PDB file of C-alpha atoms in Angstrom:
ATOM      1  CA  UNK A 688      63.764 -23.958  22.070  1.00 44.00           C
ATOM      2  CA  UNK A 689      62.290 -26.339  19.599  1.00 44.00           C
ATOM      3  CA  UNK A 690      59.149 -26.514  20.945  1.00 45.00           C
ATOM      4  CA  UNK A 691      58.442 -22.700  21.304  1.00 45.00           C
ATOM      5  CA  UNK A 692      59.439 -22.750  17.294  1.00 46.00           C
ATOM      6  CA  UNK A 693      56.637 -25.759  16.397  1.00 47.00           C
ATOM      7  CA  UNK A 694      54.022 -23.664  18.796  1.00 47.00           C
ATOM      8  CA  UNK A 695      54.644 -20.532  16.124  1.00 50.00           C
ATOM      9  CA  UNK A 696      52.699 -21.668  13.452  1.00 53.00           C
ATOM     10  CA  UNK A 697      49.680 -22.973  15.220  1.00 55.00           C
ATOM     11  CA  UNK A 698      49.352 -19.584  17.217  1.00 58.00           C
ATOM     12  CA  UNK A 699      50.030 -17.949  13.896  1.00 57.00           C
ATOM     13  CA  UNK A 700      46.932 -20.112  11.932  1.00 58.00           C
ATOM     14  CA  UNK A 701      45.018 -19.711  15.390  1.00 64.00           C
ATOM     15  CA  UNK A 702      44.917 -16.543  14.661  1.00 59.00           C
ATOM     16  CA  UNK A 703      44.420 -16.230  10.888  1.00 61.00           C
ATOM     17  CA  UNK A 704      40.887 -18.231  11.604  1.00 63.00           C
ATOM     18  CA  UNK A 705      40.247 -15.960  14.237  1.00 61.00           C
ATOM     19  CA  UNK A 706      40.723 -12.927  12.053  1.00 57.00           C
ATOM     20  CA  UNK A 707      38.647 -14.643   8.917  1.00 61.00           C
ATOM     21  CA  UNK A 708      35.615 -15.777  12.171  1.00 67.00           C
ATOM     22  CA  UNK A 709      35.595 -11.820  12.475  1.00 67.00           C
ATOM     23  CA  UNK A 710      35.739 -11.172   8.797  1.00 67.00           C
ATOM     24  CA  UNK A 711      32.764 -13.102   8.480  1.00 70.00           C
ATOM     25  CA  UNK A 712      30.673 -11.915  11.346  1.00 72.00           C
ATOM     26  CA  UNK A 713      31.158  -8.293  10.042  1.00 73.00           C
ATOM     27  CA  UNK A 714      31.031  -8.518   6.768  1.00 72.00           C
ATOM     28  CA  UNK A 715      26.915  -8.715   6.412  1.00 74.00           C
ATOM     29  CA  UNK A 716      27.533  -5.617   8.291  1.00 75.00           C
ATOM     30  CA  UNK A 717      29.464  -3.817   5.773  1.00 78.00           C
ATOM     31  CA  UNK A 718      27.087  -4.952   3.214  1.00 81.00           C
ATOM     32  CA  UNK A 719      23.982  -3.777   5.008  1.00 80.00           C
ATOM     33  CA  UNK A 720      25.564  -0.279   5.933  1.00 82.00           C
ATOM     34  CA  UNK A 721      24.688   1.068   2.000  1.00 84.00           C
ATOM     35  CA  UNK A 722      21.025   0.394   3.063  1.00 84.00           C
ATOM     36  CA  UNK A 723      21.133   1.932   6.092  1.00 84.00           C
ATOM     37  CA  UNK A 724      22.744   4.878   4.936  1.00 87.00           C
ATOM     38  CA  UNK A 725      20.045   4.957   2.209  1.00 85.00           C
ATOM     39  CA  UNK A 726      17.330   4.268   5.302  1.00 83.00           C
ATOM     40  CA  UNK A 727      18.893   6.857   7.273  1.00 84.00           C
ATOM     41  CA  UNK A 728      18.421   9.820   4.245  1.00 85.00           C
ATOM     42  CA  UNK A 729      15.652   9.081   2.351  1.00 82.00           C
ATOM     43  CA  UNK A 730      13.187   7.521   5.560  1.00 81.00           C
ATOM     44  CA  UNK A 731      14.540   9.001   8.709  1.00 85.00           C
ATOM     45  CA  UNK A 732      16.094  12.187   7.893  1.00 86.00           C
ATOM     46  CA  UNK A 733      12.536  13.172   6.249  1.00 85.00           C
ATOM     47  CA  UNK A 734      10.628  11.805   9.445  1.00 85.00           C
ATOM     48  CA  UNK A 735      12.590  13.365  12.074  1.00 88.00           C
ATOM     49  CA  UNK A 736      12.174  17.200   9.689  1.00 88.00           C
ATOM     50  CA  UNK A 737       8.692  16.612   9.255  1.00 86.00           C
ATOM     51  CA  UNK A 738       8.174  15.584  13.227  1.00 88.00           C
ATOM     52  CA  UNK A 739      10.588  18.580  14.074  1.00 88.00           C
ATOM     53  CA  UNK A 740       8.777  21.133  11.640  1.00 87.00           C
ATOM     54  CA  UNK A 741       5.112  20.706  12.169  1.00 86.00           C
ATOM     55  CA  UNK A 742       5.610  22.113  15.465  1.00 88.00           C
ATOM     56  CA  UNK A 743       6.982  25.339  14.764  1.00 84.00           C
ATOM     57  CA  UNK A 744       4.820  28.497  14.298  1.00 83.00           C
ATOM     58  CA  UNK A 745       5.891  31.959  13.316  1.00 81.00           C
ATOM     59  CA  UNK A 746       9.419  30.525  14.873  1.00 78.00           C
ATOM     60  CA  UNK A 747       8.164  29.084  17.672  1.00 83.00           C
ATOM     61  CA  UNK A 748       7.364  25.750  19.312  1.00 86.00           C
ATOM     62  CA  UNK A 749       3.588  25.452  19.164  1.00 84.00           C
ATOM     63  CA  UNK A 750       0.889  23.410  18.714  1.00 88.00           C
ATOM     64  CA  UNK A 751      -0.899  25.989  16.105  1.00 88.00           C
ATOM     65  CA  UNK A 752      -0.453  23.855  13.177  1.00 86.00           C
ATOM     66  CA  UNK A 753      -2.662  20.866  14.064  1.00 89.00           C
ATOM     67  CA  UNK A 754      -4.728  23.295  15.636  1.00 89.00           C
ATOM     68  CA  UNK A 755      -5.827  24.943  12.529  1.00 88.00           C
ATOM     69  CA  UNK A 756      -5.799  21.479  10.698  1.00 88.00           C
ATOM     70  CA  UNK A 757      -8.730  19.869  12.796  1.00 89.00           C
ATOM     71  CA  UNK A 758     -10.183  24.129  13.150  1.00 89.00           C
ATOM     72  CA  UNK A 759     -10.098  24.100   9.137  1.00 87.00           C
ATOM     73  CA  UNK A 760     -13.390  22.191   7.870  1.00 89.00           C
ATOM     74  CA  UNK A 761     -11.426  22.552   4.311  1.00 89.00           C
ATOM     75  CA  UNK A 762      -8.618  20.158   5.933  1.00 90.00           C
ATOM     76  CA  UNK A 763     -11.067  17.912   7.373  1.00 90.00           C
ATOM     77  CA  UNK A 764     -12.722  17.275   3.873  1.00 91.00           C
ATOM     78  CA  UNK A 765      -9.855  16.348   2.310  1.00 90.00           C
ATOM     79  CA  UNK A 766      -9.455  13.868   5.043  1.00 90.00           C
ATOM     80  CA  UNK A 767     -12.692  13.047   4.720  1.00 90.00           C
ATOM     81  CA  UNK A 768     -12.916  12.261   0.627  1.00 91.00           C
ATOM     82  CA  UNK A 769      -9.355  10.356   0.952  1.00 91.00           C
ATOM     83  CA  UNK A 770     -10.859   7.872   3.554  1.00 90.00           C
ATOM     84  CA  UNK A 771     -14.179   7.796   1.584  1.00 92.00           C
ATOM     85  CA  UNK A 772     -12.121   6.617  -1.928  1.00 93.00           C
ATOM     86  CA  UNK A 773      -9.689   5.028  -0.094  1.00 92.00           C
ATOM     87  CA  UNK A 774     -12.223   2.709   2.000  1.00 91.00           C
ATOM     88  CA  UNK A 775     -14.844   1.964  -0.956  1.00 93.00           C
ATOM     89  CA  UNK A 776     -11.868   1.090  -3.380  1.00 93.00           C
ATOM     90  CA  UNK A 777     -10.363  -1.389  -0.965  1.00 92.00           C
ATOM     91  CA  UNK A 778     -13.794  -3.034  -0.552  1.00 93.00           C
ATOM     92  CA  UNK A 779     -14.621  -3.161  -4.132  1.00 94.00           C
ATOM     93  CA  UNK A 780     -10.812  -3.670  -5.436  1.00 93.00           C
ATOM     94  CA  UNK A 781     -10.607  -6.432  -2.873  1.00 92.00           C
ATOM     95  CA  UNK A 782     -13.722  -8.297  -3.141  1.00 92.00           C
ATOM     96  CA  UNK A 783     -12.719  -8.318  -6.899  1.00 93.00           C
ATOM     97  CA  UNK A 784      -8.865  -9.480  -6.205  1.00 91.00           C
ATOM     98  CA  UNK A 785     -10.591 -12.051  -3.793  1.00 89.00           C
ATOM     99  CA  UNK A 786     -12.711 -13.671  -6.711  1.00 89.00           C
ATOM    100  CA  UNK A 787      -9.660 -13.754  -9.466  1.00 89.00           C
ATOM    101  CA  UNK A 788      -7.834 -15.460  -6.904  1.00 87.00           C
ATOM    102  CA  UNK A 789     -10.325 -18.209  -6.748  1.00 84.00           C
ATOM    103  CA  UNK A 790     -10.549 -18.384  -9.795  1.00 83.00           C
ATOM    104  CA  UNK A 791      -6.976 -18.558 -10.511  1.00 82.00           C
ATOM    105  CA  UNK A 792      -6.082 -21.634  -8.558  1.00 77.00           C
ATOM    106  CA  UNK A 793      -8.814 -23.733 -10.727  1.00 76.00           C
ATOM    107  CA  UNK A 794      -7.247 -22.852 -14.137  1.00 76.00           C
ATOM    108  CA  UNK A 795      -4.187 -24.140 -15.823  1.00 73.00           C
ATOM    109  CA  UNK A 796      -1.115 -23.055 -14.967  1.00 74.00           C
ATOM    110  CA  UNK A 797       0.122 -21.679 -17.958  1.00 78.00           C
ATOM    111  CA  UNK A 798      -2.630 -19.547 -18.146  1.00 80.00           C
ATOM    112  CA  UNK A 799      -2.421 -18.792 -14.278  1.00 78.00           C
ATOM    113  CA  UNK A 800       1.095 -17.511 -14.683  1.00 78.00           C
ATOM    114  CA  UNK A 801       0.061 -15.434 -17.781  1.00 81.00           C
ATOM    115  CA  UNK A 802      -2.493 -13.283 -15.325  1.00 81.00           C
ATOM    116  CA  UNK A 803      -0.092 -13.107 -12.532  1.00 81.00           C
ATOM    117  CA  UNK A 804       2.533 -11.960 -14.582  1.00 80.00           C
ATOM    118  CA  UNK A 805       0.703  -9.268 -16.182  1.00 81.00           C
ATOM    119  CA  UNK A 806      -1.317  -8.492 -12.305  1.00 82.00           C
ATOM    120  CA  UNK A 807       2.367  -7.708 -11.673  1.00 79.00           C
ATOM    121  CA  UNK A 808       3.262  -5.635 -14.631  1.00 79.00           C
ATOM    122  CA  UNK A 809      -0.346  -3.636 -14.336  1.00 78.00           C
ATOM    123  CA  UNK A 810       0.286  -2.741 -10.832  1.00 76.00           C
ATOM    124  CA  UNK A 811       3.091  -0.429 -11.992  1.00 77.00           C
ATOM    125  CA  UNK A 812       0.907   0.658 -14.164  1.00 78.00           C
ATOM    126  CA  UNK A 813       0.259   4.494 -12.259  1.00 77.00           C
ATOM    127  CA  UNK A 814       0.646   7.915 -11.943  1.00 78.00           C
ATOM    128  CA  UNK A 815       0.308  10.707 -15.156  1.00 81.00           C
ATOM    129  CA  UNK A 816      -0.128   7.474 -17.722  1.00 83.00           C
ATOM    130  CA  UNK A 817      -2.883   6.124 -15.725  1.00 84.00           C
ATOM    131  CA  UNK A 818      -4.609   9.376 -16.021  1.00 84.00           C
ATOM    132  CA  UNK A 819      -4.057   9.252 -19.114  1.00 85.00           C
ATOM    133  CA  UNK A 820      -5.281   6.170 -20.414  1.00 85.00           C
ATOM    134  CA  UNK A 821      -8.983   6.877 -18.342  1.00 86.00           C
ATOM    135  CA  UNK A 822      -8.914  10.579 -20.246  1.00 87.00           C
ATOM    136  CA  UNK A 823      -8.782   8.754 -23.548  1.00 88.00           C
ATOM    137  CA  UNK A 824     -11.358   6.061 -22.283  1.00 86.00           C
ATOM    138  CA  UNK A 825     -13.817   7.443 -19.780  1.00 84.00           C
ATOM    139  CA  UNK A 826     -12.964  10.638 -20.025  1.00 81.00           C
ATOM    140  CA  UNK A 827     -16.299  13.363 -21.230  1.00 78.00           C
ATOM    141  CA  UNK A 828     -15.151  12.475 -25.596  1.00 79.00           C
ATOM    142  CA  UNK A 829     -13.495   8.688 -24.217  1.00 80.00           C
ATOM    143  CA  UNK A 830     -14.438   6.076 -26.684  1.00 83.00           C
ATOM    144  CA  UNK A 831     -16.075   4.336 -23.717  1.00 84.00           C
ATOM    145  CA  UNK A 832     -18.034   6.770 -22.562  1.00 82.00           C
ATOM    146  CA  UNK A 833     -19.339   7.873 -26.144  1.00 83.00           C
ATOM    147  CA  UNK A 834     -20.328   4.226 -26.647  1.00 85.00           C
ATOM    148  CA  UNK A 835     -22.158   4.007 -23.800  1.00 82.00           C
ATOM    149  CA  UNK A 836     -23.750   7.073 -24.130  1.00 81.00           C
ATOM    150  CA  UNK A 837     -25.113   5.838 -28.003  1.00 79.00           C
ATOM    151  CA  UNK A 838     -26.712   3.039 -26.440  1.00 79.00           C
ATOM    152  CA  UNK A 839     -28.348   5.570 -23.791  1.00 76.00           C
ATOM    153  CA  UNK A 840     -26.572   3.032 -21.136  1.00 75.00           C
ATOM    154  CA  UNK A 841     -25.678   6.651 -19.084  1.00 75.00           C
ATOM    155  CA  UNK A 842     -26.756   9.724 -19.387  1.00 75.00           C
ATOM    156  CA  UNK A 843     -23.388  11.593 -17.979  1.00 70.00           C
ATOM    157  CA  UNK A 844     -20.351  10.415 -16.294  1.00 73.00           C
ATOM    158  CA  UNK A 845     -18.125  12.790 -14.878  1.00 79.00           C
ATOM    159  CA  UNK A 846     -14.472  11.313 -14.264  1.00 83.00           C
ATOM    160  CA  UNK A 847     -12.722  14.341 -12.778  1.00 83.00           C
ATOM    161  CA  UNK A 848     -15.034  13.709  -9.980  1.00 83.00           C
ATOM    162  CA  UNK A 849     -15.566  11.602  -6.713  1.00 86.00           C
ATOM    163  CA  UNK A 850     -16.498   8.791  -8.679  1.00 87.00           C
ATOM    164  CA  UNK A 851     -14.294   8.832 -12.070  1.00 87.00           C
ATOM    165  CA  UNK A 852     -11.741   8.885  -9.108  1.00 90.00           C
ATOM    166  CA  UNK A 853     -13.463   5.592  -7.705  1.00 91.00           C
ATOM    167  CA  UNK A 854     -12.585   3.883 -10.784  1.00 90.00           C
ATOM    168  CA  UNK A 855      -9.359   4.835 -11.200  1.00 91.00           C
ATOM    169  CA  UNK A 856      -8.691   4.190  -7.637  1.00 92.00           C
ATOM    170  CA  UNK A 857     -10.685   0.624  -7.968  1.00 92.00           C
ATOM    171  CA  UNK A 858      -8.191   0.002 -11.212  1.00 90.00           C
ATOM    172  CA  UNK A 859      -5.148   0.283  -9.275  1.00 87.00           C
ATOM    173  CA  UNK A 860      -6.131  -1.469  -5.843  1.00 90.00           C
ATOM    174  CA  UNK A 861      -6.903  -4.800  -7.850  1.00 91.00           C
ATOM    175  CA  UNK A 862      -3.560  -5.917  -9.139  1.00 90.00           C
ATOM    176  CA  UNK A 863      -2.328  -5.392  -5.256  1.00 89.00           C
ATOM    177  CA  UNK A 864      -4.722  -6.791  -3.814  1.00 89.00           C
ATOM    178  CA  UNK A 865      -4.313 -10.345  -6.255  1.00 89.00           C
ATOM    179  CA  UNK A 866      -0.510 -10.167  -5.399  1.00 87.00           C
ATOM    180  CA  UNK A 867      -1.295 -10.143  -1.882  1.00 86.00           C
ATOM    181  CA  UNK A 868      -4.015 -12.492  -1.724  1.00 86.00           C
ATOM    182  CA  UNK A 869      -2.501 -14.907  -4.166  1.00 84.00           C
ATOM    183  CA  UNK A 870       0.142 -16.746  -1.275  1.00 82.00           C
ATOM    184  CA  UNK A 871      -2.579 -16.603   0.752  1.00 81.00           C
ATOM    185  CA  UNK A 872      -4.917 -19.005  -0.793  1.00 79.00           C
ATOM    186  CA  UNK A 873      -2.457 -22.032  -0.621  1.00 77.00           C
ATOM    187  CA  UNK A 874      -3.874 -22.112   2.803  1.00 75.00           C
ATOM    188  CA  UNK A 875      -7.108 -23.495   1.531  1.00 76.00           C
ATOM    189  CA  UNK A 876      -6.593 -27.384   0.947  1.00 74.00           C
ATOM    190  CA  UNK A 877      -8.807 -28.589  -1.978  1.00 71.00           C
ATOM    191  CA  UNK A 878      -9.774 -31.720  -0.058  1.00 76.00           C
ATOM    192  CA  UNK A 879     -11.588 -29.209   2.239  1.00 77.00           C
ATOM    193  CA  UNK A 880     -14.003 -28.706  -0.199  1.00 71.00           C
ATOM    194  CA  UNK A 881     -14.316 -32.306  -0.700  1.00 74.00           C
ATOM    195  CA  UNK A 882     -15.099 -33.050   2.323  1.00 81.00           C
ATOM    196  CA  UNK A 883     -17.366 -30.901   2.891  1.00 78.00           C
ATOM    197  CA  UNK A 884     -19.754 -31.888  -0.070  1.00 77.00           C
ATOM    198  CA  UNK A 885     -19.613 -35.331   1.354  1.00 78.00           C
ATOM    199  CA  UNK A 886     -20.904 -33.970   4.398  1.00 76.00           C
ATOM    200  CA  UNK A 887     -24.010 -32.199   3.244  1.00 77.00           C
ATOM    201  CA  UNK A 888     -22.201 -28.914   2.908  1.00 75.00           C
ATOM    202  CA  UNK A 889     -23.110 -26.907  -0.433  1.00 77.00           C
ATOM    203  CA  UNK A 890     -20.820 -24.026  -2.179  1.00 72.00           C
ATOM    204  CA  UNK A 891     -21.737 -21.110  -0.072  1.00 71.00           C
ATOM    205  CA  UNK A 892     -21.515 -22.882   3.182  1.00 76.00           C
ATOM    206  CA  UNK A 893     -17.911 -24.295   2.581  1.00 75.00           C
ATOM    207  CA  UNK A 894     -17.140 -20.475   1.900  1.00 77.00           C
ATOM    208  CA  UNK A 895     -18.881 -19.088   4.548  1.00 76.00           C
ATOM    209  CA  UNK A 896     -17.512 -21.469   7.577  1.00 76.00           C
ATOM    210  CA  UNK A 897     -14.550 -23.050   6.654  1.00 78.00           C
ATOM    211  CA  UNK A 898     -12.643 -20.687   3.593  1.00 76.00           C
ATOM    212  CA  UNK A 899     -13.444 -17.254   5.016  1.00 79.00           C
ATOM    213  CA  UNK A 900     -12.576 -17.818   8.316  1.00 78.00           C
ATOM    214  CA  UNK A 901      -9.050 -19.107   7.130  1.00 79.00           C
ATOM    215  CA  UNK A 902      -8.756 -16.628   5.341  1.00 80.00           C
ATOM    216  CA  UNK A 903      -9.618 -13.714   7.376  1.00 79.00           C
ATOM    217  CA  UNK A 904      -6.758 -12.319   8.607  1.00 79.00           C
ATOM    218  CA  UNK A 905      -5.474 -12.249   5.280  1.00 81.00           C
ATOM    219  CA  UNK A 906      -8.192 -10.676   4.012  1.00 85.00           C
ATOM    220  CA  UNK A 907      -8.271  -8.197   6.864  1.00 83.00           C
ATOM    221  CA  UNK A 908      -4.582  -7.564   6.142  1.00 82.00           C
ATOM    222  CA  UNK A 909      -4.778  -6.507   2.970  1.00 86.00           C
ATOM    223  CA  UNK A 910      -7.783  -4.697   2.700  1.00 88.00           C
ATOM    224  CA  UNK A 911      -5.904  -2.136   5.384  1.00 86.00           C
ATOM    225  CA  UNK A 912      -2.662  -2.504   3.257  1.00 86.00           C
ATOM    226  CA  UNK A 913      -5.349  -1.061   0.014  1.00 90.00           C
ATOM    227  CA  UNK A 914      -6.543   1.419   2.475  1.00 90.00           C
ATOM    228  CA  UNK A 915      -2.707   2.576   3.235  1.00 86.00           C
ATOM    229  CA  UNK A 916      -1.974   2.234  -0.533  1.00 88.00           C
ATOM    230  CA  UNK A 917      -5.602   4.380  -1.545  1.00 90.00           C
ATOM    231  CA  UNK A 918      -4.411   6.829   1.255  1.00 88.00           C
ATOM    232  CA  UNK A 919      -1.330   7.952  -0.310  1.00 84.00           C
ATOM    233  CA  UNK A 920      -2.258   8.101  -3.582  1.00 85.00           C
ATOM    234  CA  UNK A 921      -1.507  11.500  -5.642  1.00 86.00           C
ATOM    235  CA  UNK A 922      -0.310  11.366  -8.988  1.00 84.00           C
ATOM    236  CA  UNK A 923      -2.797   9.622 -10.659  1.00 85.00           C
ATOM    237  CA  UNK A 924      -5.336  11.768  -8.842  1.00 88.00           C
ATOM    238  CA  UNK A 925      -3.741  15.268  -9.833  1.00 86.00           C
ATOM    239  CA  UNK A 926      -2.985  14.383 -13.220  1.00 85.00           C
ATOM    240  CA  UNK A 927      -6.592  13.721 -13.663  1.00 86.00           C
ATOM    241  CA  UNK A 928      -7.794  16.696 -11.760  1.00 84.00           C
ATOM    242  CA  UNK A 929      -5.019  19.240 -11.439  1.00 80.00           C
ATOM    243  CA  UNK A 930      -5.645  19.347  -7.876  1.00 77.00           C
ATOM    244  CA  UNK A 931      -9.145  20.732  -8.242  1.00 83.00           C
ATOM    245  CA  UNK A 932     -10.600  17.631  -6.180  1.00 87.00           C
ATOM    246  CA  UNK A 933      -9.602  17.898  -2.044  1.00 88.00           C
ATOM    247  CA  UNK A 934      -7.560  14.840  -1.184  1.00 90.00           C
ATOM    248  CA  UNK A 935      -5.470  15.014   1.653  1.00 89.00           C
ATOM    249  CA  UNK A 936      -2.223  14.433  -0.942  1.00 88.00           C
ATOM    250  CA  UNK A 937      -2.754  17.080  -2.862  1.00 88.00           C
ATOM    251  CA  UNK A 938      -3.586  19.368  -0.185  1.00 87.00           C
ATOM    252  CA  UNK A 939       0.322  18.670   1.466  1.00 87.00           C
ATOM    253  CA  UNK A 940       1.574  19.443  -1.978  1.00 85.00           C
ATOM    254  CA  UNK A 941      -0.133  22.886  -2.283  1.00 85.00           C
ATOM    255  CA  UNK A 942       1.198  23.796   0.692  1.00 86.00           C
ATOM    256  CA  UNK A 943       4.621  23.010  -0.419  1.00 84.00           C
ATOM    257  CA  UNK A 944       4.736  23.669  -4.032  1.00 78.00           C
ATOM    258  CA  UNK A 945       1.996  26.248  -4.348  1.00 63.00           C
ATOM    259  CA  UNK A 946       2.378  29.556  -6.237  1.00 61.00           C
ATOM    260  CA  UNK A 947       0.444  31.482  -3.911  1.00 63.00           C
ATOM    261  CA  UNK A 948       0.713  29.940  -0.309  1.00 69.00           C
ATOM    262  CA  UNK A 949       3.804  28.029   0.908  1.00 80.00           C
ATOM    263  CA  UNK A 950       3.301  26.411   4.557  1.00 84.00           C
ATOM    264  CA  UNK A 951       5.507  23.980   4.949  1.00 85.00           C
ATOM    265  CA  UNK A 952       5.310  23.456   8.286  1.00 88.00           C
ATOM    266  CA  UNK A 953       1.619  22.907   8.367  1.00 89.00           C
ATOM    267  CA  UNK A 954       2.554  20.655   5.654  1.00 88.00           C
ATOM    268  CA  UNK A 955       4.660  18.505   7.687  1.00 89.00           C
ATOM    269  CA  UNK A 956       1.373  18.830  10.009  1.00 90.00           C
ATOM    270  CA  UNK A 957      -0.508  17.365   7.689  1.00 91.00           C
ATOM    271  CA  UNK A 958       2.143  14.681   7.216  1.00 89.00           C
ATOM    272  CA  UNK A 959       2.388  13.723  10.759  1.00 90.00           C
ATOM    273  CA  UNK A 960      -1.138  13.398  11.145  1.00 90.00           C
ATOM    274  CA  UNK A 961      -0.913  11.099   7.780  1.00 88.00           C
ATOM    275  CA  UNK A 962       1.882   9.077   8.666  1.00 85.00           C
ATOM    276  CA  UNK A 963       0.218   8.679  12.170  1.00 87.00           C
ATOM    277  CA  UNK A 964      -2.581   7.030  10.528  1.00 83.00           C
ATOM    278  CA  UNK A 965      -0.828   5.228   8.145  1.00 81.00           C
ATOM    279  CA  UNK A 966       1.392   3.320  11.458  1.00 83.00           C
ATOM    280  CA  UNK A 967      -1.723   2.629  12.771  1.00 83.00           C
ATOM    281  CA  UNK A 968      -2.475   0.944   9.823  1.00 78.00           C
ATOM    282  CA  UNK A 969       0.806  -0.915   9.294  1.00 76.00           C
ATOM    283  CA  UNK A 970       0.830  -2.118  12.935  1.00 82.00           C
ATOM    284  CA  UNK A 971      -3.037  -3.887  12.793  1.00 77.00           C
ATOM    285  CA  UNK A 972      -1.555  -5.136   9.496  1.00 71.00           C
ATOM    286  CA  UNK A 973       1.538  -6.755  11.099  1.00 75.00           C
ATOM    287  CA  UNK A 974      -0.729  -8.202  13.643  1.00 77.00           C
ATOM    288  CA  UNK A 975      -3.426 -10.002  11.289  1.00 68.00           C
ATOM    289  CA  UNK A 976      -0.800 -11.051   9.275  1.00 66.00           C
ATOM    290  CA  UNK A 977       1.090 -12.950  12.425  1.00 71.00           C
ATOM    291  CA  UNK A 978      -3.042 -14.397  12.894  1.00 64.00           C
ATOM    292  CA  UNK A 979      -3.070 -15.484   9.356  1.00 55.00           C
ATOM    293  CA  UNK A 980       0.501 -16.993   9.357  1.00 53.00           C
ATOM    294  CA  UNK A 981      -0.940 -19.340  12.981  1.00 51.00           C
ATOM    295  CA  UNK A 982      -3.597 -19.943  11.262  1.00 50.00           C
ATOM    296  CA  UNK A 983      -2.230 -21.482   7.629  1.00 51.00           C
ATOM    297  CA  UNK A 984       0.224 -23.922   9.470  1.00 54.00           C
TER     298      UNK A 984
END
C-alpha cells in the first residue's frame, strides 16, 4: 500500500516532463504555422491559379495560350528586350559591384561600414521614386543632361528608351550585387596576394589565377540572381515609360489591368513561362552557390 502511494508522484512528474518534451518539440511548430499560412496564400495559392489558369481557353483545357505567346512576335520581343536589359545590366552592375567590393576591404572600416550601410539603404531605393529622380536628372530638361549637352559632351539622350532603361536598370543592380558579393570576398586571404608577389606574380595575374577562380561561383551566382532581379523588374520601368516600352512585366500587367483587353489567362501564360525561367535560374544559383561555399572552406 505504501509503496504504490511513493510510486504516485514519480509517475505523476514522469509525466509532467513528458508533456513539457512534447511542448517543446511542437512548439517551433506552432510558431512556424503563421508563416506557412502566409506561404500558403500569398506564394502557393497564386502559383497553383496561375498554373491552373494559363491552361484554359474559351473554358476549356488547352494549350492555346502558350501557343499564341511563342506565335505572337509582339510577345517574343518583350521577352526579348527584358533578357537584353536584364543580361547587360547584370554584366555592367556586377563588374561594377565586383570592383567596390575590392575596394572596400582595403579601406577603413568606418568608412567601409558607411558605404555598406547606405549600399543597403539605396537598394530600396525603387519603383515610381526611382523614376523619378532619373526624370529630374537625365530626363530630356534633367540638370544632367542639360549640362552635358552645354559642353556638347552628347548630342541627345533619350531615357524613356532601351538605354535610359539601361541606366536605371544598371543603378539598381549595383547595390545587390555589393550586398551579395560583399560575404563573398572574405574568401580571399590577403596573404594570397603576398605570396604571390614573392613569387614573381604581378596584380593581374594574382586576379586572373588565384582570386577569380575563388571567386567564381560567387560571381556566377549572383550575376544570375541580377538577371532574376532585372527580369522582374516593373515599376521603375512603367513609371518611366507608362508602359510604352515592351518588357515582358508590363506586358502581364496589360493583360490584367488593361482598359481595353483583359486576358488573364494568357497572363498567367505569360507568368508560367516567367516563373519557369526564373526556377531555372534559382536552381543554377543554388548550385554555384553550394560550389562557392566548397570552395571558401
Amino acid at each position: 500500500m505504501s509503496s504504490s502511494v511513493i510510486a504516485t508522484p514519480s509517475n505523476g512528474k514522469t509525466q509532467s516532463r513528458q508533456g513539457a518534451s512534447l511542448w517543446n518539440r511542437f512548439k517551433p511548430v506552432l510558431w512556424l504555422a503563421p508563416f506557412v499560412l502566409f506561404f500558403y496564400l500569398f506564394q502557393l495559392a497564386p502559383m497553383v491559379w496561375v498554373f491552373f489558369n494559363s491552361f484554359q481557353y474559351d473554358g476549356e483545357f488547352s494549350l492555346d495560350n502558350y501557343l499564341e505567346v511563342f506565335d505572337s512576335s509582339f510577345m517574343i520581343q518583350a521577352f526579348s528586350n527584358s533578357i537584353w536589359l536584364s543580361v547587360w545590366s547584370s554584366v555592367i552592375g556586377l563588374a561594377i559591384a565586383a570592383l567596390l567590393v575590392s575596394s572596400l576591404r582595403r579601406v577603413d572600416s568606418r568608412l567601409r561600414d558607411g558605404v555598406i550601410a547606405f549600399t543597403n539603404m539605396s537598394s530600396n531605393f525603387a519603383g515610381v521614386p526611382l523614376a523619378f529622380a532619373f526624370i529630374i536628372i537625365l530626363g530630356v530638361n534633367g540638370a544632367v543632361t542639360l549640362l552635358l549637352k552645354q559642353y556638347g559632351l552628347i548630342e541627345g539622350f533619350n531615357l524613356y528608351g532601351k538605354w535610359g532603361l539601361l541606366v536605371i536598370y544598371i543603378y539598381f543592380q549595383i547595390p545587390l550585387g555589393v550586398l551579395l558579393l560583399y560575404p563573398a570576398f572574405d574568401a580571399l586571404q590577403d596573404d594570397w596576394q603576398s605570396a604571390s608577389a614573392l613569387l614573381g606574380a604581378k596584380t593581374h595575374q594574382y586576379w586572373t589565377q588565384v582570386a577569380l577562380p575563388v571567386l567564381s561561383p560567387a560571381l556566377l551566382g549572383t550575376f544570375i540572381i541580377l538577371i532574376a532581379n532585372a527580369m522582374g523588374a516593373y515599376a521603375s520601368v512603367y513609371a518611366l515609360t507608362t508602359g510604352n516600352y515592351n518588357v515582358i512585366t508590363v506586358r502581364i500587367a496589360s493583360l490584367v489591368s488593361g482598359d481595353l483587353f483583359l486576358e488573364p489567362n494568357l497572363a498567367a501564360a505569360i507568368s508560367l513561362i516567367l516563373m519557369a525561367i526564373l526556377a531555372f535560374i534559382t536552381v543554377i544559383n543554388q548550385w554555384l552557390l553550394s560550389r562557392s561555399y566548397h570552395a571558401s572552406k
